[in-house]
Amino acid sequence: MGAEPRTIAELGRAFRGREVTSSSVTEECLRRIDERNPDINAFITVLAENARAQAQDADRELAAGLDRGPLHGVPISLKDLFDLEGTPTTAASRVRAGHIATSDAVTVRRLRAAGAVIVGKTNLHEFALGTTNEESAYGPVKHPLDPSRSAGGSSGGSAASVLAGMAFASIGTDTGGSIRIPAAACGLVGLKPALGEIDATGVVPLSSTLDHVGPLCRSVEDAAIVFEVLKGTRPSPLDARSHEPAARAPAEPARLRVAVLGGYFTALLDSEVAASFERTCGRLRDAGVTVTDAAIPHAADISAVYLHIALAEAAAYHAATLDTRASDYTMPVRLRLEMGRSILAEDYVRALRGRDVLRQEVDCALESVDALLLPGLAVPATVLGKDTVRIGDRDEPVRNIMLRQTQLFNITGHPAITLPCGTTRGGLPISAQLVGMHTPDLLCVAATLEPSITTHA
Amino acid sequence: MTINVWLENAVRDAERRGLTALPALLAALAQATATLRAADWNLDAAGGPARDKAADGR
């Protein structure tokens, strides 16, 4: 065997070449969980015995010629918002104490049908209402590269589990950036598909009209593989004659047009992020990509629109437990939910009107290009315990800064993907983000541009 | 309801319930609400400037 498989695609080839087995790979993931989880705190629930049994089944099926496709036998983790029959869905909150799921989420059912091995359920910001994972009933997730820093959030345990080699992919949710932010902080690929594209039945909601389900992975090809399984578009293994690669064939970079979103989206960046993003744009130009500029005229209103929709919808879901079990929430999460309870209906409706305006403006920006390009995260992974982060000569609230690059596309519903594009002098990942009109087309563009965007320099 | 009246009511309610850290967050929310209400997409029932601005785009 050559190098150890790093991606799902490589692992699939190794399985089918009989170079490794699902059992051996799953065992290695479980070993890494044993070794590193006490420090990183990525998992709330580890499902070692179930995972071993699923891996043995996968090996038996593959040996017998039943191939369920590219996720068959692949160890993955699930953010602990997804129902998995017979296990707790904690949402990282004491409010959920005693909960046991009685059925699988739709996406979990699809993952099982695709032969995925579920190694465990990952830690998150309580009820996904935050970007750092510091407010969790199970303690903070720590960044695998620097335990003094956050892995990002709210799907921080998911990102940490993939970065630390405890799983090949993780399934997260993204309401304002909760897949893309931790993926960016941990140097992974994070895909938020288009709004409503993946069924969220059986997933604990945060904001019913902003929530998205998607994968955190190590490559665009892997994101495409997991996306198709989550979406339910892969054929049944019994019907399929072959399993083609999930990603569409990459195009020529020189035929692609990308517009950089400036103004608001580049005005408040860490200096190393800004420099890395500039270099990324340069590499794309060098590869022949046509790089132009675009703007969102109402960008200054994004945060106000987001806040009034997200908090009002979250408050509706949590109203009963806020009345009866308020002390079971961490205080910062409780306070944000209480803010949502005081939003007036008329202001919620104003925000919905703003949502339409912003959606039209993103559509307009995409009119003559294949994708929009902007930084994935304005700052590298932030230090745990700090509410502010220094940018230039100003201290900015961590939460506002972390949502700044991502929340627009939850509002508008456009698919967006973050890819690593460099590292800081201290070795922390920096990320770029591509935004498109349709997820399959965006994945094609991202696969084409990935060699130019992703660098470890 | 004006933002000032809304904020006064919300802060009073927070204090009554002992949520001492909430008023600062409500003040931040009030700023966001002011931004939202000033946006040029809002319609004015009297057909006033808000509608004219919205029709212009920005």
Short mmCIF file of C-alpha atoms in Angstrom, two decimals:
data_model
loop_
_atom_site.label_atom_id
_atom_site.label_comp_id
_atom_site.label_asym_id
_atom_site.label_seq_id
_atom_site.Cartn_x
_atom_site.Cartn_y
_atom_site.Cartn_z
CA MET A 1 0.00 0.00 0.00
CA GLY A 2 1.11 3.58 -0.66
CA ALA A 3 0.57 6.49 1.66
CA GLU A 4 -2.17 6.23 4.28
CA PRO A 5 -5.51 7.24 2.71
CA ARG A 6 -6.28 10.85 3.63
CA THR A 7 -9.58 11.43 1.86
CA ILE A 8 -12.78 9.47 1.35
CA ALA A 9 -11.94 9.11 -2.33
CA GLU A 10 -8.49 7.68 -1.53
CA LEU A 11 -9.96 5.41 1.12
CA GLY A 12 -12.53 4.08 -1.36
CA ARG A 13 -9.78 3.15 -3.79
CA ALA A 14 -7.82 1.46 -0.99
CA PHE A 15 -10.89 -0.54 0.09
CA ARG A 16 -11.62 -1.71 -3.42
CA GLY A 17 -7.95 -2.53 -4.02
CA ARG A 18 -8.04 -4.65 -0.83
CA GLU A 19 -5.24 -2.55 0.62
CA VAL A 20 -7.12 -1.76 3.82
CA THR A 21 -10.39 -2.80 5.43
CA SER A 22 -13.12 -0.71 6.98
CA SER A 23 -12.44 -2.53 10.25
CA SER A 24 -8.78 -1.54 10.32
CA VAL A 25 -9.48 2.08 9.37
CA THR A 26 -12.32 2.35 11.89
CA GLU A 27 -10.08 0.89 14.58
CA GLU A 28 -7.48 3.54 13.82
CA CYS A 29 -10.10 6.30 14.13
CA LEU A 30 -11.24 4.86 17.47
CA ARG A 31 -7.63 4.69 18.63
CA ARG A 32 -7.18 8.37 17.83
CA ILE A 33 -10.40 9.19 19.67
CA ASP A 34 -9.09 7.33 22.72
CA GLU A 35 -5.76 9.10 22.46
CA ARG A 36 -6.84 12.69 21.72
CA ASN A 37 -10.46 13.16 22.74
CA PRO A 38 -9.65 13.64 26.45
CA ASP A 39 -7.73 16.78 25.42
CA ILE A 40 -9.69 18.01 22.40
CA ASN A 41 -13.20 17.16 23.65
CA ALA A 42 -14.52 16.69 20.13
CA PHE A 43 -16.96 13.90 20.99
CA ILE A 44 -19.90 13.82 23.37
CA THR A 45 -20.77 10.19 22.59
CA VAL A 46 -18.35 7.62 21.14
CA LEU A 47 -20.06 4.61 19.53
CA ALA A 48 -17.08 2.26 19.44
CA GLU A 49 -18.90 -1.08 19.50
CA ASN A 50 -21.56 -0.01 17.01
CA ALA A 51 -18.85 1.36 14.71
CA ARG A 52 -16.87 -1.87 14.87
CA ALA A 53 -19.99 -3.86 13.99
CA GLN A 54 -20.86 -1.52 11.10
CA ALA A 55 -17.29 -1.76 9.79
CA GLN A 56 -17.37 -5.56 9.90
CA ASP A 57 -20.67 -5.52 8.01
CA ALA A 58 -19.14 -3.17 5.43
CA ASP A 59 -16.14 -5.46 4.96
CA ARG A 60 -18.37 -8.52 4.60
CA GLU A 61 -20.56 -6.77 2.02
CA LEU A 62 -17.64 -5.51 -0.02
CA ALA A 63 -16.05 -8.96 0.00
CA ALA A 64 -19.36 -10.40 -1.20
CA GLY A 65 -19.56 -7.89 -4.03
CA LEU A 66 -22.22 -5.60 -2.56
CA ASP A 67 -20.83 -2.09 -3.02
CA ARG A 68 -22.96 0.68 -1.54
CA GLY A 69 -20.85 3.40 -3.11
CA PRO A 70 -18.13 5.82 -2.06
CA LEU A 71 -19.15 6.10 1.61
CA HIS A 72 -19.26 2.33 2.11
CA GLY A 73 -17.17 1.51 5.18
CA VAL A 74 -16.03 5.11 5.71
CA PRO A 75 -15.82 6.31 9.35
CA ILE A 76 -17.72 9.55 9.88
CA SER A 77 -18.92 11.59 12.85
CA LEU A 78 -22.24 13.36 13.43
CA LYS A 79 -22.83 16.68 15.13
CA ASP A 80 -24.90 15.94 18.20
CA LEU A 81 -27.99 17.59 16.78
CA PHE A 82 -28.82 14.61 14.53
CA ASP A 83 -31.12 11.90 15.81
CA LEU A 84 -29.53 8.47 15.80
CA GLU A 85 -31.97 5.85 16.99
CA GLY A 86 -31.22 4.56 20.48
CA THR A 87 -28.69 7.28 21.37
CA PRO A 88 -29.08 10.65 23.09
CA THR A 89 -29.27 13.82 20.99
CA THR A 90 -27.82 16.19 23.56
CA ALA A 91 -27.47 19.42 21.52
CA ALA A 92 -24.68 20.01 24.07
CA SER A 93 -27.31 21.16 26.56
CA ARG A 94 -28.58 20.08 29.96
CA VAL A 95 -32.03 20.91 28.60
CA ARG A 96 -31.87 17.63 26.62
CA ALA A 97 -30.90 15.45 29.60
CA GLY A 98 -32.48 12.01 29.34
CA HIS A 99 -33.34 12.30 25.65
CA ILE A 100 -32.98 9.16 23.55
CA ALA A 101 -33.80 9.32 19.84
CA THR A 102 -36.51 6.91 18.77
CA SER A 103 -35.66 7.05 15.07
CA ASP A 104 -32.91 8.18 12.72
CA ALA A 105 -32.81 11.61 11.12
CA VAL A 106 -33.46 11.39 7.36
CA THR A 107 -29.82 12.16 6.67
CA VAL A 108 -28.65 9.49 9.11
CA ARG A 109 -30.87 6.97 7.36
CA ARG A 110 -29.23 7.91 4.06
CA LEU A 111 -25.75 7.62 5.55
CA ARG A 112 -26.54 4.17 6.92
CA ALA A 113 -27.97 3.06 3.56
CA ALA A 114 -24.73 4.26 1.94
CA GLY A 115 -22.74 2.05 4.32
CA ALA A 116 -21.11 4.82 6.37
CA VAL A 117 -19.64 3.85 9.75
CA ILE A 118 -20.77 6.27 12.45
CA VAL A 119 -18.02 6.53 15.06
CA GLY A 120 -19.75 9.01 17.36
CA LYS A 121 -21.57 12.25 17.99
CA THR A 122 -19.63 15.46 18.25
CA ASN A 123 -19.60 18.39 20.63
CA LEU A 124 -21.03 21.77 19.60
CA HIS A 125 -21.97 25.19 20.86
CA GLU A 126 -25.12 24.65 22.94
CA PHE A 127 -28.07 24.26 20.56
CA ALA A 128 -25.74 25.56 17.81
CA LEU A 129 -26.24 29.11 19.07
CA GLY A 130 -22.65 30.33 18.93
CA THR A 131 -19.43 30.29 16.96
CA THR A 132 -16.77 29.12 19.42
CA ASN A 133 -18.08 25.98 21.18
CA GLU A 134 -17.23 27.52 24.54
CA GLU A 135 -20.81 27.30 25.77
CA SER A 136 -21.48 23.56 25.89
CA ALA A 137 -22.75 21.47 28.78
CA TYR A 138 -19.84 19.15 27.93
CA GLY A 139 -17.10 21.78 27.98
CA PRO A 140 -15.36 23.56 25.11
CA VAL A 141 -13.90 21.89 22.03
CA LYS A 142 -10.19 22.66 21.73
CA HIS A 143 -8.39 23.20 18.46
CA PRO A 144 -6.31 20.13 17.57
CA LEU A 145 -3.39 22.34 16.45
CA ASP A 146 -3.46 24.64 19.48
CA PRO A 147 -5.53 23.70 22.54
CA SER A 148 -5.61 27.31 23.75
CA ARG A 149 -7.80 28.14 20.74
CA SER A 150 -11.33 27.38 19.63
CA ALA A 151 -11.96 24.95 16.77
CA GLY A 152 -14.72 27.34 15.68
CA GLY A 153 -18.39 26.62 15.88
CA SER A 154 -20.97 25.68 16.19
CA SER A 155 -19.88 22.39 14.55
CA GLY A 156 -16.52 22.62 16.33
CA GLY A 157 -16.39 19.00 17.48
CA SER A 158 -17.11 17.92 13.92
CA ALA A 159 -14.19 19.93 12.54
CA ALA A 160 -11.83 18.84 15.30
CA SER A 161 -12.75 15.18 14.75
CA VAL A 162 -11.82 15.35 11.06
CA LEU A 163 -8.66 17.41 11.57
CA ALA A 164 -7.45 15.03 14.30
CA GLY A 165 -8.03 11.93 12.16
CA MET A 166 -10.89 10.60 14.28
CA ALA A 167 -13.21 10.49 11.24
CA PHE A 168 -12.91 11.04 7.48
CA ALA A 169 -15.84 13.46 7.41
CA SER A 170 -18.42 14.89 9.72
CA ILE A 171 -22.00 16.01 9.22
CA GLY A 172 -22.79 19.44 10.60
CA THR A 173 -25.39 22.16 10.47
CA ASP A 174 -24.96 25.76 9.35
CA THR A 175 -27.37 28.52 10.39
CA GLY A 176 -25.00 31.51 10.16
CA GLY A 177 -21.76 29.73 9.27
CA SER A 178 -21.60 26.79 11.65
CA ILE A 179 -20.15 24.38 9.08
CA ARG A 180 -17.95 26.88 7.22
CA ILE A 181 -16.54 28.67 10.28
CA PRO A 182 -15.10 25.58 12.02
CA ALA A 183 -14.03 24.11 8.67
CA ALA A 184 -12.15 27.37 8.00
CA ALA A 185 -10.64 27.46 11.48
CA CYS A 186 -9.44 23.86 11.12
CA GLY A 187 -8.21 23.94 7.50
CA LEU A 188 -10.98 21.73 6.10
CA VAL A 189 -13.50 21.97 3.29
CA GLY A 190 -16.95 22.95 4.61
CA LEU A 191 -20.02 22.85 2.38
CA LYS A 192 -23.30 24.62 3.08
CA PRO A 193 -25.58 23.46 0.28
CA ALA A 194 -28.51 25.54 -0.98
CA LEU A 195 -31.35 26.23 1.43
CA GLY A 196 -33.70 23.27 1.79
CA GLU A 197 -31.62 21.04 -0.44
CA ILE A 198 -30.93 18.49 2.30
CA ASP A 199 -33.80 17.27 4.46
CA ALA A 200 -33.32 18.40 8.07
CA THR A 201 -36.03 16.17 9.54
CA GLY A 202 -34.71 14.67 12.75
CA VAL A 203 -32.17 17.46 13.30
CA VAL A 204 -32.59 19.77 16.31
CA PRO A 205 -33.33 23.17 14.74
CA LEU A 206 -31.81 26.54 15.58
CA SER A 207 -33.59 28.82 13.13
CA SER A 208 -36.16 27.08 10.98
CA THR A 209 -35.64 29.18 7.83
CA LEU A 210 -31.86 29.58 8.08
CA ASP A 211 -30.72 26.04 9.02
CA HIS A 212 -28.74 23.98 6.51
CA VAL A 213 -27.21 20.47 6.75
CA GLY A 214 -23.86 19.70 5.13
CA PRO A 215 -20.45 18.04 5.38
CA LEU A 216 -17.01 18.97 6.75
CA CYS A 217 -14.34 17.07 4.80
CA ARG A 218 -10.73 17.08 3.62
CA SER A 219 -11.36 17.82 -0.07
CA VAL A 220 -13.97 19.18 -2.45
CA GLU A 221 -14.36 15.72 -3.98
CA ASP A 222 -15.19 14.33 -0.54
CA ALA A 223 -17.71 17.13 0.03
CA ALA A 224 -19.39 16.18 -3.26
CA ILE A 225 -19.49 12.51 -2.27
CA VAL A 226 -21.11 13.23 1.10
CA PHE A 227 -23.42 15.86 -0.37
CA GLU A 228 -24.92 13.41 -2.84
CA VAL A 229 -25.52 10.83 -0.12
CA LEU A 230 -27.11 13.41 2.19
CA LYS A 231 -29.28 14.69 -0.62
CA GLY A 232 -30.45 11.18 -1.39
CA THR A 233 -29.63 11.33 -5.07
CA ARG A 234 -27.29 8.36 -5.20
CA PRO A 235 -28.89 5.26 -6.69
CA SER A 236 -29.68 2.25 -4.54
CA PRO A 237 -26.75 -0.17 -4.42
CA LEU A 238 -29.04 -2.83 -5.78
CA ASP A 239 -29.92 -0.71 -8.81
CA ALA A 240 -26.56 0.84 -9.48
CA ARG A 241 -24.37 -0.69 -12.13
CA SER A 242 -21.46 1.51 -11.24
CA HIS A 243 -20.54 4.26 -8.83
CA GLU A 244 -19.25 7.24 -10.72
CA PRO A 245 -17.36 9.99 -8.92
CA ALA A 246 -19.87 12.29 -7.23
CA ALA A 247 -18.20 15.51 -8.37
CA ARG A 248 -18.82 16.71 -11.89
CA ALA A 249 -15.77 16.74 -14.11
CA PRO A 250 -13.70 19.83 -13.37
CA ALA A 251 -13.67 22.58 -15.95
CA GLU A 252 -10.64 24.44 -17.25
CA PRO A 253 -9.67 27.26 -14.84
CA ALA A 254 -9.16 29.57 -17.79
CA ARG A 255 -12.85 29.24 -18.68
CA LEU A 256 -14.03 30.28 -15.22
CA ARG A 257 -15.04 33.75 -14.03
CA VAL A 258 -14.97 34.64 -10.37
CA ALA A 259 -16.03 37.91 -8.73
CA VAL A 260 -14.37 39.01 -5.50
CA LEU A 261 -16.83 40.48 -3.01
CA GLY A 262 -15.18 43.61 -1.71
CA GLY A 263 -16.25 46.40 0.62
CA TYR A 264 -17.89 45.01 3.74
CA PHE A 265 -16.39 41.54 3.16
CA THR A 266 -12.77 42.67 3.02
CA ALA A 267 -12.96 45.78 5.22
CA LEU A 268 -12.45 43.99 8.54
CA LEU A 269 -9.87 41.23 8.18
CA ASP A 270 -6.93 40.05 10.22
CA SER A 271 -3.80 41.22 8.38
CA GLU A 272 -2.53 37.69 7.71
CA VAL A 273 -5.97 36.65 6.41
CA ALA A 274 -6.06 39.69 4.12
CA ALA A 275 -2.59 38.97 2.74
CA SER A 276 -3.36 35.28 2.23
CA PHE A 277 -6.62 36.11 0.46
CA GLU A 278 -4.80 38.52 -1.85
CA ARG A 279 -2.26 35.81 -2.68
CA THR A 280 -5.13 33.39 -3.38
CA CYS A 281 -6.66 35.86 -5.86
CA GLY A 282 -3.24 36.16 -7.49
CA ARG A 283 -2.90 32.39 -7.87
CA LEU A 284 -6.31 32.23 -9.49
CA ARG A 285 -5.34 34.94 -11.96
CA ASP A 286 -2.09 33.07 -12.65
CA ALA A 287 -4.14 29.95 -13.41
CA GLY A 288 -6.06 31.88 -16.02
CA VAL A 289 -9.24 32.52 -14.05
CA THR A 290 -10.96 35.80 -14.89
CA VAL A 291 -11.19 37.64 -11.56
CA THR A 292 -13.48 40.66 -11.36
CA ASP A 293 -15.10 42.63 -8.52
CA ALA A 294 -18.66 42.61 -7.19
CA ALA A 295 -20.54 44.28 -4.37
CA ILE A 296 -23.64 43.72 -2.27
CA PRO A 297 -25.25 47.18 -2.01
CA HIS A 298 -27.06 46.43 1.27
CA ALA A 299 -24.16 44.58 2.91
CA ALA A 300 -24.23 46.94 5.90
CA ASP A 301 -27.72 45.62 6.75
CA ILE A 302 -26.79 41.92 6.74
CA SER A 303 -26.20 41.61 10.46
CA ALA A 304 -29.45 43.35 11.42
CA VAL A 305 -31.47 41.17 9.06
CA TYR A 306 -29.78 38.01 10.29
CA LEU A 307 -30.19 38.84 13.98
CA HIS A 308 -33.92 39.51 13.74
CA ILE A 309 -34.66 36.31 11.81
CA ALA A 310 -32.29 33.96 13.62
CA LEU A 311 -33.04 35.02 17.19
CA ALA A 312 -36.81 35.30 16.72
CA GLU A 313 -37.02 31.82 15.19
CA ALA A 314 -34.73 30.32 17.83
CA ALA A 315 -36.80 31.93 20.59
CA ALA A 316 -39.98 30.37 19.22
CA TYR A 317 -38.44 26.90 19.43
CA HIS A 318 -37.07 27.46 22.94
CA ALA A 319 -39.95 29.44 24.49
CA ALA A 320 -41.42 26.58 26.52
CA THR A 321 -38.10 25.44 28.01
CA LEU A 322 -37.04 29.02 28.70
CA ASP A 323 -40.15 29.29 30.85
CA THR A 324 -39.71 26.00 32.67
CA ARG A 325 -35.99 25.11 32.61
CA ALA A 326 -34.13 28.35 32.05
CA SER A 327 -31.37 27.42 34.50
CA ASP A 328 -30.48 24.38 32.37
CA TYR A 329 -29.14 26.63 29.62
CA THR A 330 -25.67 28.14 29.78
CA MET A 331 -26.22 31.79 30.66
CA PRO A 332 -24.88 33.34 27.41
CA VAL A 333 -27.10 31.10 25.28
CA ARG A 334 -30.10 31.76 27.52
CA LEU A 335 -29.56 35.51 27.19
CA ARG A 336 -29.37 35.36 23.39
CA LEU A 337 -32.61 33.40 23.32
CA GLU A 338 -34.22 35.93 25.66
CA MET A 339 -33.17 38.67 23.23
CA GLY A 340 -35.06 36.81 20.54
CA ARG A 341 -38.21 36.72 22.65
CA SER A 342 -38.33 40.49 22.72
CA ILE A 343 -38.16 40.99 18.93
CA LEU A 344 -41.36 42.55 17.63
CA ALA A 345 -43.31 40.85 14.83
CA GLU A 346 -43.10 44.02 12.73
CA ASP A 347 -39.30 43.94 12.88
CA TYR A 348 -39.20 40.25 11.97
CA VAL A 349 -41.27 41.10 8.89
CA ARG A 350 -38.92 43.99 8.02
CA ALA A 351 -36.06 41.50 8.19
CA LEU A 352 -37.88 39.12 5.84
CA ARG A 353 -38.26 41.95 3.34
CA GLY A 354 -34.55 42.65 3.71
CA ARG A 355 -33.90 38.99 3.07
CA ASP A 356 -35.61 39.28 -0.33
CA VAL A 357 -33.53 42.35 -1.18
CA LEU A 358 -30.27 40.65 -0.22
CA ARG A 359 -31.20 37.51 -2.16
CA GLN A 360 -31.75 39.60 -5.28
CA GLU A 361 -28.43 41.35 -4.78
CA VAL A 362 -26.51 38.05 -4.51
CA ASP A 363 -28.34 36.77 -7.60
CA CYS A 364 -27.32 39.96 -9.38
CA ALA A 365 -23.67 39.62 -8.30
CA LEU A 366 -23.66 36.06 -9.68
CA GLU A 367 -25.28 37.02 -12.97
CA SER A 368 -22.17 37.08 -15.13
CA VAL A 369 -19.74 34.92 -13.14
CA ASP A 370 -19.40 31.28 -12.11
CA ALA A 371 -18.85 32.03 -8.41
CA LEU A 372 -18.29 34.75 -5.86
CA LEU A 373 -15.06 34.67 -3.87
CA LEU A 374 -14.45 36.07 -0.39
CA PRO A 375 -12.52 35.11 2.74
CA GLY A 376 -14.07 32.20 4.60
CA LEU A 377 -13.33 33.59 8.05
CA ALA A 378 -12.05 37.06 8.91
CA VAL A 379 -9.66 35.82 11.60
CA PRO A 380 -7.68 32.66 12.34
CA ALA A 381 -8.93 30.37 15.13
CA THR A 382 -9.67 32.57 18.15
CA VAL A 383 -8.32 32.20 21.68
CA LEU A 384 -10.69 30.43 24.08
CA GLY A 385 -12.07 32.65 26.83
CA LYS A 386 -11.78 35.92 24.91
CA ASP A 387 -14.90 37.81 23.83
CA THR A 388 -13.03 40.14 21.50
CA VAL A 389 -10.38 39.80 18.84
CA ARG A 390 -7.89 42.47 17.76
CA ILE A 391 -8.12 43.65 14.16
CA GLY A 392 -5.82 46.55 13.37
CA ASP A 393 -6.20 48.99 16.23
CA ARG A 394 -9.70 47.85 17.25
CA ASP A 395 -11.10 45.09 19.45
CA GLU A 396 -14.06 43.48 17.69
CA PRO A 397 -16.63 41.09 19.24
CA VAL A 398 -15.63 37.53 18.32
CA ARG A 399 -19.17 36.49 17.47
CA ASN A 400 -19.77 39.37 15.03
CA ILE A 401 -16.43 38.88 13.33
CA MET A 402 -16.86 35.14 12.90
CA LEU A 403 -20.32 35.46 11.33
CA ARG A 404 -19.38 38.37 9.09
CA GLN A 405 -18.24 36.37 6.03
CA THR A 406 -20.82 33.61 6.16
CA GLN A 407 -24.26 34.67 7.45
CA LEU A 408 -25.33 36.43 4.24
CA PHE A 409 -25.60 33.10 2.41
CA ASN A 410 -27.81 31.61 5.12
CA ILE A 411 -30.09 34.59 4.64
CA THR A 412 -30.13 34.24 0.85
CA GLY A 413 -29.90 30.43 0.70
CA HIS A 414 -27.11 30.36 -1.89
CA PRO A 415 -24.72 27.38 -1.65
CA ALA A 416 -21.28 28.24 -0.25
CA ILE A 417 -18.09 26.29 0.35
CA THR A 418 -14.95 27.14 2.30
CA LEU A 419 -11.54 25.81 1.30
CA PRO A 420 -8.18 26.20 3.04
CA CYS A 421 -6.04 28.79 1.24
CA GLY A 422 -3.00 29.17 3.48
CA THR A 423 -1.74 29.36 7.02
CA THR A 424 -0.62 32.07 9.41
CA ARG A 425 3.02 32.38 10.44
CA GLY A 426 1.97 30.41 13.52
CA GLY A 427 0.54 27.58 11.42
CA LEU A 428 -3.17 28.29 11.86
CA PRO A 429 -5.38 27.69 8.81
CA ILE A 430 -6.76 30.51 6.63
CA SER A 431 -9.72 29.95 4.35
CA ALA A 432 -11.40 31.22 1.19
CA GLN A 433 -15.08 30.88 0.36
CA LEU A 434 -16.82 30.33 -2.97
CA VAL A 435 -20.53 31.03 -3.45
CA GLY A 436 -22.67 29.87 -6.35
CA MET A 437 -26.19 29.60 -7.66
CA HIS A 438 -26.55 25.79 -7.62
CA THR A 439 -24.65 23.32 -5.43
CA PRO A 440 -23.53 20.85 -8.15
CA ASP A 441 -22.18 23.73 -10.28
CA LEU A 442 -20.46 25.26 -7.24
CA LEU A 443 -18.82 21.92 -6.42
CA CYS A 444 -17.56 21.70 -9.99
CA VAL A 445 -16.08 25.22 -9.79
CA ALA A 446 -14.56 24.48 -6.38
CA ALA A 447 -13.02 21.22 -7.61
CA THR A 448 -11.50 23.06 -10.56
CA LEU A 449 -10.08 25.87 -8.43
CA GLU A 450 -9.03 23.77 -5.42
CA PRO A 451 -5.46 23.17 -6.67
CA SER A 452 -4.99 26.95 -7.05
CA ILE A 453 -6.74 27.92 -3.82
CA THR A 454 -5.48 25.31 -1.42
CA THR A 455 -1.87 25.71 -0.45
CA HIS A 456 -0.02 25.05 2.74
CA ALA A 457 2.48 27.81 2.06
CA MET B 1 -43.86 51.16 19.03
CA THR B 2 -40.75 53.31 18.98
CA ILE B 3 -37.42 51.66 19.63
CA ASN B 4 -36.95 53.70 22.80
CA VAL B 5 -40.29 52.58 24.25
CA TRP B 6 -39.59 48.98 23.22
CA LEU B 7 -36.16 49.09 24.83
CA GLU B 8 -37.47 50.60 28.08
CA ASN B 9 -40.10 47.87 28.36
CA ALA B 10 -37.67 45.09 27.54
CA VAL B 11 -35.05 46.33 30.02
CA ARG B 12 -37.68 46.67 32.75
CA ASP B 13 -38.81 43.11 32.13
CA ALA B 14 -35.22 41.83 32.19
CA GLU B 15 -34.53 43.56 35.48
CA ARG B 16 -37.76 42.23 36.99
CA ARG B 17 -36.61 38.72 36.12
CA GLY B 18 -33.11 39.26 37.50
CA LEU B 19 -31.39 38.97 34.10
CA THR B 20 -28.84 41.66 34.87
CA ALA B 21 -26.67 40.97 31.81
CA LEU B 22 -29.57 41.19 29.38
CA PRO B 23 -30.02 45.00 29.13
CA ALA B 24 -26.63 45.46 27.47
CA LEU B 25 -27.57 42.86 24.85
CA LEU B 26 -30.94 44.50 24.36
CA ALA B 27 -29.24 47.83 23.75
CA ALA B 28 -27.17 46.19 21.00
CA LEU B 29 -30.33 44.64 19.57
CA ALA B 30 -31.97 48.07 19.61
CA GLN B 31 -29.15 49.42 17.44
CA ALA B 32 -29.69 46.58 14.98
CA THR B 33 -33.42 47.27 15.00
CA ALA B 34 -32.75 50.93 14.25
CA THR B 35 -30.64 49.86 11.25
CA LEU B 36 -33.41 47.57 10.09
CA ARG B 37 -36.10 50.24 10.38
CA ALA B 38 -33.96 52.78 8.51
CA ALA B 39 -33.42 50.45 5.56
CA ASP B 40 -34.71 51.73 2.24
CA TRP B 41 -36.70 48.58 1.50
CA ASN B 42 -39.31 49.38 4.14
CA LEU B 43 -42.68 50.45 2.80
CA ASP B 44 -44.57 53.47 4.11
CA ALA B 45 -48.37 53.21 4.29
CA ALA B 46 -48.67 56.92 3.52
CA GLY B 47 -46.65 56.49 0.37
CA GLY B 48 -43.88 58.64 1.79
CA PRO B 49 -40.13 58.70 1.31
CA ALA B 50 -39.46 55.16 2.44
CA ARG B 51 -41.36 53.78 -0.53
CA ASP B 52 -39.67 56.19 -2.93
CA LYS B 53 -36.24 55.16 -1.69
CA ALA B 54 -37.12 51.48 -1.90
CA ALA B 55 -38.19 51.90 -5.49
CA ASP B 56 -34.84 53.46 -6.31
CA GLY B 57 -32.86 50.58 -4.91
CA ARG B 58 -29.61 51.86 -3.52
#
